[in-house]
CSV table of C-alpha atoms in Angstrom, one decimal:
chain,number,residue,atom,x,y,z
A,1,MET,CA,127.7,-156.4,-75.8
A,2,ARG,CA,130.2,-153.6,-75.2
A,3,ARG,CA,129.0,-150.1,-75.5
A,4,PRO,CA,130.6,-147.6,-77.9
A,5,PHE,CA,133.4,-145.3,-76.5
A,6,THR,CA,131.2,-142.2,-76.7
A,7,GLN,CA,128.2,-143.6,-74.9
A,8,LEU,CA,127.7,-142.1,-71.4
A,9,VAL,CA,127.0,-144.2,-68.3
A,10,LYS,CA,125.6,-142.9,-65.1
A,11,ALA,CA,127.9,-143.3,-62.1
A,12,GLN,CA,127.3,-142.9,-58.4
A,13,SER,CA,127.3,-139.4,-56.9
A,14,THR,CA,130.4,-138.5,-54.9
A,15,SER,CA,129.8,-135.9,-52.2
A,16,SER,CA,128.3,-132.8,-53.8
A,17,ASN,CA,129.7,-133.5,-57.3
A,18,SER,CA,127.1,-134.7,-59.8
A,19,LEU,CA,129.2,-137.3,-61.6
A,20,THR,CA,128.8,-138.8,-65.1
A,21,THR,CA,131.6,-140.8,-66.7
A,22,LEU,CA,132.5,-142.4,-70.1
A,23,GLN,CA,132.8,-146.1,-70.1
A,24,ASN,CA,136.6,-146.1,-70.5
A,25,ASP,CA,137.0,-143.8,-67.5
A,26,ASN,CA,139.0,-141.3,-69.5
A,27,ILE,CA,136.4,-138.5,-69.1
A,28,VAL,CA,134.5,-137.5,-66.0
A,29,TYR,CA,131.7,-134.9,-65.9
A,30,LEU,CA,131.1,-132.9,-62.7
A,31,ARG,CA,128.7,-130.1,-61.6
A,32,ASP,CA,126.1,-130.8,-64.3
A,33,GLY,CA,128.8,-130.8,-67.0
A,34,GLU,CA,130.3,-127.5,-66.1
A,35,VAL,CA,133.5,-129.3,-64.9
A,36,VAL,CA,135.2,-131.9,-67.0
A,37,LEU,CA,138.0,-134.2,-66.0
A,38,TYR,CA,140.0,-135.8,-68.7
A,39,LYS,CA,143.4,-137.4,-69.5
A,40,ARG,CA,145.7,-136.4,-72.3
A,41,GLU,CA,147.2,-139.0,-74.5
A,42,ASN,CA,150.2,-140.8,-73.0
A,43,SER,CA,149.5,-139.2,-69.6
A,44,SER,CA,148.0,-140.6,-66.4
A,45,VAL,CA,147.5,-137.1,-64.8
A,46,TRP,CA,143.9,-135.9,-64.7
A,47,GLN,CA,143.4,-132.5,-66.4
A,48,MET,CA,140.4,-130.3,-65.8
A,49,ARG,CA,138.4,-127.8,-67.8
A,50,TYR,CA,135.6,-125.7,-66.4
A,51,ARG,CA,133.4,-122.8,-67.3
A,52,LEU,CA,131.6,-120.1,-65.4
A,53,TYR,CA,129.0,-117.5,-66.2
A,54,ASP,CA,130.9,-116.2,-69.3
A,55,LYS,CA,130.7,-119.8,-70.8
A,56,GLU,CA,134.4,-119.7,-71.7
A,57,TRP,CA,136.3,-123.0,-71.0
A,58,ARG,CA,139.4,-122.7,-68.8
A,59,ARG,CA,141.9,-125.5,-68.4
A,60,VAL,CA,144.2,-126.5,-65.5
A,61,SER,CA,145.9,-129.6,-64.3
A,62,THR,CA,144.7,-131.3,-61.1
A,63,LYS,CA,148.2,-132.7,-60.7
A,64,HIS,CA,146.7,-136.0,-59.5
A,65,HIS,CA,146.7,-139.5,-60.9
A,66,ASN,CA,144.1,-140.8,-58.5
A,67,ILE,CA,140.5,-140.0,-59.7
A,68,ASP,CA,139.2,-139.4,-56.2
A,69,TYR,CA,141.8,-136.8,-55.4
A,70,ALA,CA,141.4,-135.3,-58.9
A,71,ILE,CA,137.6,-135.0,-58.3
A,72,ARG,CA,138.1,-133.3,-54.9
A,73,THR,CA,140.7,-130.9,-56.4
A,74,ALA,CA,138.5,-130.1,-59.3
A,75,GLY,CA,135.6,-129.2,-57.0
A,76,ASP,CA,137.9,-127.0,-54.9
A,77,ILE,CA,139.2,-125.2,-58.0
A,78,TYR,CA,135.7,-124.7,-59.4
A,79,ASP,CA,134.3,-123.4,-56.1
A,80,GLU,CA,137.1,-120.9,-55.7
A,81,ALA,CA,136.7,-119.7,-59.3
A,82,ARG,CA,133.0,-119.1,-58.7
A,83,PHE,CA,133.7,-117.3,-55.5
A,84,ARG,CA,136.3,-115.1,-57.3
A,85,GLU,CA,133.8,-114.5,-60.1
A,86,ARG,CA,131.2,-113.2,-57.7
A,87,LEU,CA,133.8,-110.8,-56.2
A,88,GLY,CA,134.8,-109.6,-59.6
A,89,LEU,CA,138.3,-111.1,-59.3
A,90,SER,CA,140.4,-112.8,-62.0
A,91,PHE,CA,139.9,-116.5,-62.3
A,92,THR,CA,143.5,-117.2,-63.0
A,93,ARG,CA,146.0,-116.7,-60.2
A,94,ARG,CA,149.7,-116.1,-60.5
A,95,LYS,CA,152.2,-115.5,-57.7
A,96,PHE,CA,154.1,-112.2,-57.6
A,97,GLY,CA,157.4,-113.8,-58.7
A,98,ALA,CA,155.9,-115.3,-61.9
A,99,ILE,CA,154.2,-112.0,-62.8
A,100,ALA,CA,157.3,-110.0,-62.1
A,101,LYS,CA,159.3,-112.1,-64.5
A,102,VAL,CA,156.8,-111.4,-67.3
A,103,CYS,CA,157.0,-107.7,-66.3
A,104,LEU,CA,160.7,-107.8,-66.6
A,105,GLN,CA,160.4,-109.3,-70.1
A,106,ASP,CA,158.1,-106.4,-71.1
A,107,ILE,CA,160.6,-103.9,-69.6
A,108,ARG,CA,163.4,-105.5,-71.5
A,109,THR,CA,161.5,-105.1,-74.8
A,110,GLU,CA,160.9,-101.4,-74.0
A,111,ILE,CA,164.6,-100.9,-73.3
A,112,ASP,CA,165.6,-102.6,-76.6
A,113,ALA,CA,163.2,-100.3,-78.4
A,114,GLY,CA,164.8,-97.3,-76.8
A,115,ILE,CA,161.8,-96.5,-74.5
A,116,LYS,CA,163.0,-94.8,-71.3
A,117,PRO,CA,166.1,-97.1,-71.0
A,118,MET,CA,167.4,-95.5,-67.8
A,119,THR,CA,164.1,-95.4,-66.0
A,120,ASN,CA,163.4,-99.0,-67.1
A,121,SER,CA,166.8,-100.1,-66.0
A,122,ASP,CA,166.1,-98.6,-62.5
A,123,TYR,CA,162.8,-100.6,-62.4
A,124,THR,CA,164.7,-103.7,-63.4
A,125,ARG,CA,167.1,-103.3,-60.6
A,126,ALA,CA,164.4,-102.6,-58.0
A,127,ILE,CA,162.3,-105.7,-59.1
A,128,ASN,CA,165.3,-108.1,-59.2
A,129,LYS,CA,167.0,-106.9,-56.0
A,130,TYR,CA,164.1,-106.0,-53.7
A,131,LEU,CA,160.6,-106.9,-55.0
A,132,ILE,CA,161.1,-110.5,-56.2
A,133,PRO,CA,163.2,-111.7,-53.2
A,134,PHE,CA,160.5,-110.6,-50.8
A,135,PHE,CA,157.2,-110.9,-52.6
A,136,GLU,CA,158.0,-113.9,-54.9
A,137,ASN,CA,155.6,-116.4,-53.3
A,138,TYR,CA,152.8,-114.0,-52.5
A,139,TYR,CA,149.6,-113.7,-54.4
A,140,ILE,CA,149.1,-110.0,-55.0
A,141,GLU,CA,145.6,-110.0,-53.4
A,142,ASN,CA,147.3,-111.3,-50.2
A,143,ILE,CA,149.7,-108.4,-50.0
A,144,ASP,CA,148.1,-106.2,-47.4
A,145,ALA,CA,149.2,-103.3,-45.3
A,146,GLU,CA,150.9,-105.6,-42.7
A,147,VAL,CA,152.8,-107.5,-45.4
A,148,MET,CA,153.9,-104.1,-46.9
A,149,ARG,CA,155.1,-103.0,-43.5
A,150,GLN,CA,157.2,-106.2,-43.1
A,151,TYR,CA,158.6,-105.5,-46.6
A,152,GLU,CA,159.7,-102.0,-45.7
A,153,VAL,CA,161.4,-103.2,-42.5
A,154,TRP,CA,163.2,-105.9,-44.5
A,155,ARG,CA,164.2,-103.5,-47.3
A,156,ASN,CA,165.6,-100.9,-44.9
A,157,GLU,CA,167.7,-103.6,-43.1
A,158,LEU,CA,169.0,-104.8,-46.5
A,159,MET,CA,169.9,-101.2,-47.6
A,160,LYS,CA,171.2,-100.4,-44.1
A,161,ARG,CA,169.6,-97.0,-44.2
A,162,ILE,CA,166.3,-95.2,-44.6
A,163,PRO,CA,166.0,-94.8,-48.4
A,164,LEU,CA,165.6,-91.4,-50.0
A,165,ALA,CA,162.1,-90.4,-51.2
A,166,SER,CA,163.4,-90.6,-54.8
A,167,THR,CA,164.5,-94.2,-54.3
A,168,LEU,CA,161.2,-95.1,-52.8
A,169,ALA,CA,159.4,-93.5,-55.7
A,170,THR,CA,161.3,-95.7,-58.1
A,171,HIS,CA,160.5,-98.8,-56.1
A,172,ALA,CA,156.8,-97.9,-55.9
A,173,SER,CA,156.7,-97.3,-59.6
A,174,ALA,CA,158.4,-100.6,-60.3
A,175,TYR,CA,155.9,-102.4,-58.0
A,176,ARG,CA,153.0,-100.7,-59.8
A,177,ARG,CA,154.5,-102.0,-63.1
A,178,VAL,CA,154.1,-105.5,-61.8
A,179,ILE,CA,150.5,-104.9,-60.7
A,180,ASP,CA,149.7,-103.4,-64.1
A,181,THR,CA,151.2,-106.4,-65.9
A,182,ALA,CA,149.0,-108.7,-63.8
A,183,ILE,CA,145.9,-106.7,-64.8
A,184,GLN,CA,146.8,-106.5,-68.5
A,185,ARG,CA,147.4,-110.3,-68.6
A,186,GLY,CA,144.1,-111.0,-66.9
A,187,TRP,CA,145.7,-112.4,-63.7
A,188,LEU,CA,144.3,-109.7,-61.5
A,189,SER,CA,141.1,-107.7,-61.6
A,190,GLU,CA,141.4,-104.0,-62.0
A,191,ASN,CA,138.6,-103.7,-59.5
A,192,LEU,CA,140.6,-105.3,-56.7
A,193,PRO,CA,142.2,-102.9,-54.3
A,194,THR,CA,145.9,-103.5,-53.9
A,195,ALA,CA,148.3,-102.4,-51.1
A,196,GLN,CA,150.2,-99.3,-51.9
A,197,MET,CA,154.0,-99.0,-51.4
A,198,SER,CA,155.0,-95.9,-49.5
A,199,ARG,CA,157.0,-93.2,-51.3
A,200,ARG,CA,157.8,-91.3,-48.1
A,201,GLY,CA,161.5,-91.4,-47.3
A,202,GLU,CA,164.5,-89.3,-46.3
A,203,LYS,CA,164.6,-85.9,-47.9
A,204,GLY,CA,167.4,-85.6,-50.4
A,205,LYS,CA,170.2,-83.3,-49.7
A,206,ALA,CA,170.9,-80.2,-51.7
A,207,ARG,CA,172.9,-81.1,-54.8
A,208,PRO,CA,176.5,-79.9,-55.0
A,209,GLY,CA,177.1,-77.5,-57.9
A,210,PHE,CA,179.3,-74.7,-59.2
A,211,THR,CA,179.0,-71.0,-59.2
A,212,ARG,CA,179.5,-69.1,-62.4
A,213,ALA,CA,182.9,-68.0,-61.2
A,214,GLU,CA,183.9,-71.5,-60.4
A,215,ILE,CA,182.8,-72.7,-63.9
A,216,ASP,CA,184.9,-70.0,-65.5
A,217,TYR,CA,187.8,-71.1,-63.4
A,218,LEU,CA,187.3,-74.7,-64.2
A,219,LEU,CA,187.2,-74.1,-68.0
A,220,ASP,CA,190.5,-72.1,-67.8
A,221,PHE,CA,192.1,-74.8,-65.6
A,222,LEU,CA,191.0,-77.5,-68.1
A,223,ASP,CA,193.0,-75.8,-70.9
A,224,SER,CA,196.3,-76.6,-69.1
A,225,TYR,CA,195.2,-79.7,-67.3
A,226,SER,CA,194.1,-81.4,-70.6
A,227,LYS,CA,197.7,-81.2,-71.9
A,228,GLY,CA,199.1,-83.4,-69.1
A,229,GLY,CA,199.1,-87.1,-68.4
A,230,HIS,CA,201.7,-89.7,-67.4
A,231,SER,CA,201.0,-92.1,-70.3
A,232,ALA,CA,199.6,-92.1,-73.8
A,233,ARG,CA,196.2,-93.4,-72.6
A,234,ALA,CA,196.1,-90.8,-69.7
A,235,LYS,CA,196.9,-88.0,-72.1
A,236,GLU,CA,194.0,-89.0,-74.4
A,237,MET,CA,191.7,-89.3,-71.4
A,238,ARG,CA,192.5,-85.8,-70.3
A,239,LEU,CA,191.9,-84.4,-73.7
A,240,LEU,CA,188.6,-86.2,-73.9
A,241,SER,CA,187.6,-85.2,-70.4
A,242,ARG,CA,187.9,-81.6,-71.3
A,243,ASP,CA,185.7,-82.0,-74.3
A,244,TYR,CA,183.2,-84.1,-72.3
A,245,ILE,CA,183.0,-81.6,-69.5
A,246,GLU,CA,182.5,-78.7,-71.8
A,247,LEU,CA,179.7,-80.6,-73.6
A,248,LEU,CA,177.9,-81.2,-70.3
A,249,ILE,CA,178.3,-77.6,-69.3
A,250,GLY,CA,177.0,-76.4,-72.6
A,251,THR,CA,174.0,-78.7,-72.9
A,252,GLY,CA,172.8,-79.8,-69.5
A,253,MET,CA,172.6,-83.4,-70.7
A,254,ARG,CA,173.1,-86.3,-68.3
A,255,CYS,CA,176.5,-87.8,-67.8
A,256,GLY,CA,176.8,-91.5,-68.6
A,257,LYS,CA,175.0,-93.2,-71.4
A,258,GLU,CA,173.0,-90.2,-72.6
A,259,SER,CA,176.2,-88.3,-73.4
A,260,LEU,CA,178.7,-91.1,-74.0
A,261,HIS,CA,176.5,-92.6,-76.7
A,262,ILE,CA,176.4,-89.5,-78.9
A,263,LYS,CA,177.7,-90.0,-82.4
A,264,TRP,CA,178.5,-87.4,-85.0
A,265,LYS,CA,175.4,-88.3,-87.0
A,266,HIS,CA,173.4,-87.1,-84.0
A,267,ILE,CA,174.6,-83.5,-84.4
A,268,GLU,CA,173.2,-81.1,-86.9
A,269,TRP,CA,172.8,-77.4,-87.6
A,270,TYR,CA,169.4,-75.9,-86.9
A,271,THR,CA,168.6,-72.5,-88.5
A,272,ASP,CA,165.9,-70.3,-87.0
A,273,THR,CA,163.8,-69.1,-89.9
A,274,ASN,CA,162.9,-65.9,-88.0
A,275,THR,CA,166.4,-64.8,-87.2
A,276,ASP,CA,168.4,-66.8,-89.7
A,277,LYS,CA,170.7,-67.8,-86.9
A,278,ARG,CA,172.3,-71.2,-86.7
A,279,TYR,CA,172.4,-73.4,-83.6
A,280,LEU,CA,173.9,-76.7,-82.9
A,281,ARG,CA,171.2,-79.3,-82.3
A,282,ILE,CA,171.9,-82.7,-80.7
A,283,TRP,CA,169.8,-85.8,-80.6
A,284,VAL,CA,170.2,-87.8,-77.4
A,285,SER,CA,168.5,-90.8,-75.9
A,286,GLY,CA,168.5,-91.2,-72.2
A,287,LYS,CA,166.5,-91.8,-69.0
A,288,THR,CA,163.2,-90.3,-70.3
A,289,GLY,CA,163.6,-91.4,-73.9
A,290,SER,CA,165.0,-89.5,-76.9
A,291,ARG,CA,164.9,-85.7,-77.5
A,292,LEU,CA,166.6,-82.9,-79.4
A,293,LEU,CA,168.4,-80.3,-77.4
A,294,ILE,CA,170.2,-77.0,-78.3
A,295,ALA,CA,173.9,-76.6,-77.4
A,296,LYS,CA,175.4,-73.4,-76.2
A,297,HIS,CA,177.7,-71.7,-78.7
A,298,ILE,CA,180.8,-72.7,-76.7
A,299,VAL,CA,180.2,-76.3,-77.8
A,300,ARG,CA,181.2,-75.4,-81.3
A,301,GLU,CA,184.8,-75.0,-80.2
A,302,THR,CA,184.6,-78.3,-78.4
A,303,LEU,CA,183.5,-80.1,-81.5
A,304,GLU,CA,186.1,-78.5,-83.6
A,305,ARG,CA,188.8,-79.7,-81.2
A,306,LEU,CA,187.4,-83.2,-81.4
A,307,ILE,CA,187.5,-83.0,-85.2
A,308,SER,CA,191.1,-81.9,-85.2
A,309,ARG,CA,192.2,-85.1,-83.4
A,310,GLU,CA,190.2,-87.5,-85.6
A,311,ASP,CA,192.3,-88.8,-88.5
A,312,LEU,CA,189.2,-89.6,-90.6
A,313,PHE,CA,188.2,-85.9,-90.5
A,314,LYS,CA,191.6,-84.4,-91.6
A,315,GLY,CA,191.1,-81.4,-93.8
A,316,LYS,CA,187.4,-81.1,-93.0
A,317,ASP,CA,185.6,-78.4,-91.0
A,318,LEU,CA,182.7,-78.7,-88.7
A,319,ASP,CA,180.1,-78.1,-91.4
A,320,ALA,CA,181.5,-80.9,-93.6
A,321,VAL,CA,181.7,-83.4,-90.8
A,322,LEU,CA,178.2,-82.8,-89.7
A,323,ALA,CA,176.9,-83.0,-93.2
A,324,GLU,CA,178.5,-86.4,-93.7
A,325,LYS,CA,176.6,-87.9,-90.7
A,326,HIS,CA,179.3,-90.2,-89.5
A,327,ASP,CA,178.3,-93.2,-87.4
A,328,ILE,CA,181.2,-92.6,-85.0
A,329,TYR,CA,181.2,-91.9,-81.3
A,330,LEU,CA,182.3,-88.4,-80.3
A,331,PHE,CA,184.2,-89.7,-77.2
A,332,LYS,CA,186.6,-92.4,-78.1
A,333,TYR,CA,190.3,-93.2,-78.0
A,334,SER,CA,192.4,-93.2,-81.1
A,335,ASN,CA,192.1,-97.0,-81.3
A,336,GLY,CA,188.3,-96.7,-81.5
A,337,GLU,CA,187.5,-97.8,-78.0
A,338,GLN,CA,185.2,-95.8,-75.8
A,339,PRO,CA,186.0,-94.8,-72.2
A,340,LYS,CA,183.7,-96.6,-69.9
A,341,SER,CA,183.3,-93.6,-67.6
A,342,PHE,CA,184.8,-90.2,-66.9
A,343,HIS,CA,184.0,-90.4,-63.2
A,344,THR,CA,187.5,-91.2,-61.9
A,345,THR,CA,189.2,-88.6,-64.2
A,346,PHE,CA,186.7,-86.0,-63.0
A,347,ILE,CA,187.5,-86.7,-59.3
A,348,TRP,CA,191.2,-86.3,-60.0
A,349,LEU,CA,190.4,-83.1,-61.9
A,350,MET,CA,188.4,-81.7,-59.0
A,351,LYS,CA,191.3,-82.5,-56.6
A,352,ALA,CA,193.9,-80.9,-58.8
A,353,SER,CA,191.8,-77.8,-59.3
A,354,GLY,CA,190.8,-77.4,-55.7
A,355,LEU,CA,187.1,-77.6,-56.6
A,356,LEU,CA,186.2,-81.0,-55.1
A,357,LYS,CA,184.2,-79.7,-52.2
A,358,ASP,CA,181.1,-77.6,-52.7
A,359,THR,CA,181.3,-75.1,-49.8
A,360,ALA,CA,177.6,-74.4,-50.0
A,361,THR,CA,176.5,-78.0,-49.4
A,362,GLY,CA,179.6,-79.5,-47.9
A,363,GLN,CA,179.5,-82.3,-50.4
A,364,ASN,CA,182.0,-83.5,-53.0
A,365,ARG,CA,181.2,-82.6,-56.5
A,366,THR,CA,180.5,-85.2,-59.2
A,367,LEU,CA,179.9,-85.1,-62.9
A,368,TYR,CA,176.2,-84.7,-62.2
A,369,SER,CA,177.1,-81.4,-60.5
A,370,LEU,CA,177.6,-80.0,-64.1
A,371,ARG,CA,174.0,-80.8,-65.0
A,372,HIS,CA,172.8,-79.3,-61.7
A,373,THR,CA,174.8,-76.1,-62.4
A,374,TYR,CA,173.4,-75.9,-65.9
A,375,ALA,CA,169.8,-75.8,-64.5
A,376,THR,CA,170.7,-73.4,-61.7
A,377,LEU,CA,172.4,-70.9,-64.0
A,378,ALA,CA,169.7,-71.1,-66.6
A,379,LEU,CA,167.1,-70.2,-64.0
A,380,THR,CA,169.0,-67.6,-62.1
A,381,ASP,CA,170.0,-65.8,-65.3
A,382,GLY,CA,166.3,-65.5,-66.1
A,383,ALA,CA,167.0,-66.5,-69.7
A,384,MET,CA,165.0,-69.7,-69.6
A,385,ASP,CA,161.6,-70.6,-68.2
A,386,VAL,CA,161.0,-73.9,-66.4
A,387,HIS,CA,159.0,-75.5,-69.3
A,388,THR,CA,161.8,-74.9,-71.8
A,389,LEU,CA,164.4,-76.0,-69.3
A,390,ALA,CA,162.5,-79.2,-68.7
A,391,LYS,CA,162.4,-80.1,-72.4
A,392,GLN,CA,166.0,-79.2,-72.8
A,393,MET,CA,167.1,-81.4,-69.9
A,394,GLY,CA,164.7,-84.3,-70.6
A,395,THR,CA,162.8,-84.1,-67.3
A,396,SER,CA,159.5,-82.8,-66.1
A,397,VAL,CA,158.4,-79.4,-65.0
A,398,GLY,CA,157.5,-80.9,-61.7
A,399,MET,CA,161.0,-82.2,-61.1
A,400,ILE,CA,162.5,-78.7,-62.0
A,401,GLU,CA,160.1,-77.0,-59.6
A,402,LYS,CA,160.8,-79.7,-56.9
A,403,HIS,CA,164.5,-79.2,-56.9
A,404,TYR,CA,164.7,-75.5,-57.9
A,405,SER,CA,161.6,-74.0,-56.4
A,406,LYS,CA,163.6,-71.4,-54.4
A,407,LEU,CA,165.4,-70.4,-57.6
A,408,THR,CA,162.2,-70.0,-59.5
A,409,ALA,CA,160.8,-67.6,-56.9
A,410,THR,CA,164.0,-65.6,-57.0
A,411,MET,CA,163.8,-65.4,-60.7
A,412,ALA,CA,160.5,-63.5,-60.4
A,413,ALA,CA,161.7,-61.1,-57.7
A,414,ASP,CA,161.4,-58.1,-59.9
A,415,ARG,CA,157.8,-59.0,-60.7
A,416,LEU,CA,156.9,-60.0,-57.1
A,417,ALA,CA,158.4,-57.1,-55.2
C-alpha cells in the first residue's frame, strides 16, 4: 500500500548531513530539520530554506537540478551562514555592484525630493564612473587595504592626475553611502570593520576672485557691454548676462542650477519688525538643499530691469510682480526658453573687459569667482560673521573657515593686536 504524501521516510545519511525525505522526493530535510530542500511547482531546481539561532527562515536557490549537488551546496551555505552568525556578520551577501545600484536608486529618490541635489549628483557620478567599475564584483568584507590601494592606483591612472582633496572627499562619501546602504538593508553587519577610502589628495589652489575695485569696474563695463551683440539672440544673452552677474554678486549664490532655476514666485519682500526696513528675500534650492537668502539692495535694480523686458509684466512695478507669485523663470529668452549656461558669455565678457586673468592667483576667472568674491568681501568688510555667511551661502562654517581662514584672522586684527 502506498504511503500518504506527507508521511516521512528515513533515508540513508549522506556525509555529515542528517537526511530525511518525503516519499515523493520533493522535500529533503538536512541538519536535524534546520535545512530544508524543496522544489517549486513547475521547476526542477532545488530551493533551500534554513534557519539559525534567531529561528527565522531564510530562502535561497541551490541552482542545482541534481539532488546530490543540491545537498552539498545547501550544506556549504548553511555552514557559511553559521560561521558568519558567530562572527556577527550578515547572513545575506551582496556584491558591491548590486548594493551600489540600490544605493543609486535611493540617491535618485532624494534628488527627486529636492534633497541635496548637487551633492547627490556628485555621488552618482562618482559611483557610476569610479566605484562600480572597480569594485563591482567584490564583496564589501573582502575589500581590504591592499584592494583599496589598487583602486587608488587605478583611479589616478583613469583621471591622469592626482585628485584634489575635495574630489577624494566626494568619492569617500559616495563609497560610505554604499556601505551604509548595505548595513541598512541587512546585507552587512555594522560591527564589521570596513576599509576606508583615503581623503588625502592634492591641495586645491587659491580660487580666483575680484577686488572691490575690479567689481566696480565690471559693473560699469556691463552697462555698455550689455547693449551690444551681433544677433537678436546674442543681444538678449548679453542683457540677461548682466542681470545674472549682478544677482550673483549681490547674493553669493551658486552659478548654475541654484541660480538658473529661480522663479519670480521664489522672491519676496521681508520686513524686519525691529527696524521696519524691507529686504529682498530669495528662496533657492542647490547643492546643500533649499534655503532663504537676503539679497543686497543693488539686486532691486536688477529685478526691475528684468521686469521692464517682460511683456507679461507691462505696467507693473516690482511690488506688484512679487505679490502675484508668477511661476516664471527670471532668466529666459523672450520666447520662453532658458539659457543652458552663462559660462561662455562670461568668458567673452572677461576677455572684453580685460579681467580674465586674476593677477593674484594667475588663474582665469570663472562665474564661480563671483561667489568667491562675495565671501571674501563679506569677511574683509567685517560686516558679516562666518556663521551668518555660511547660512547665506548654503555651506558649512567649516568650509568657510577652510577656504577663508586667513581672512577671518585678518578680520579680527583690531581685537588681536
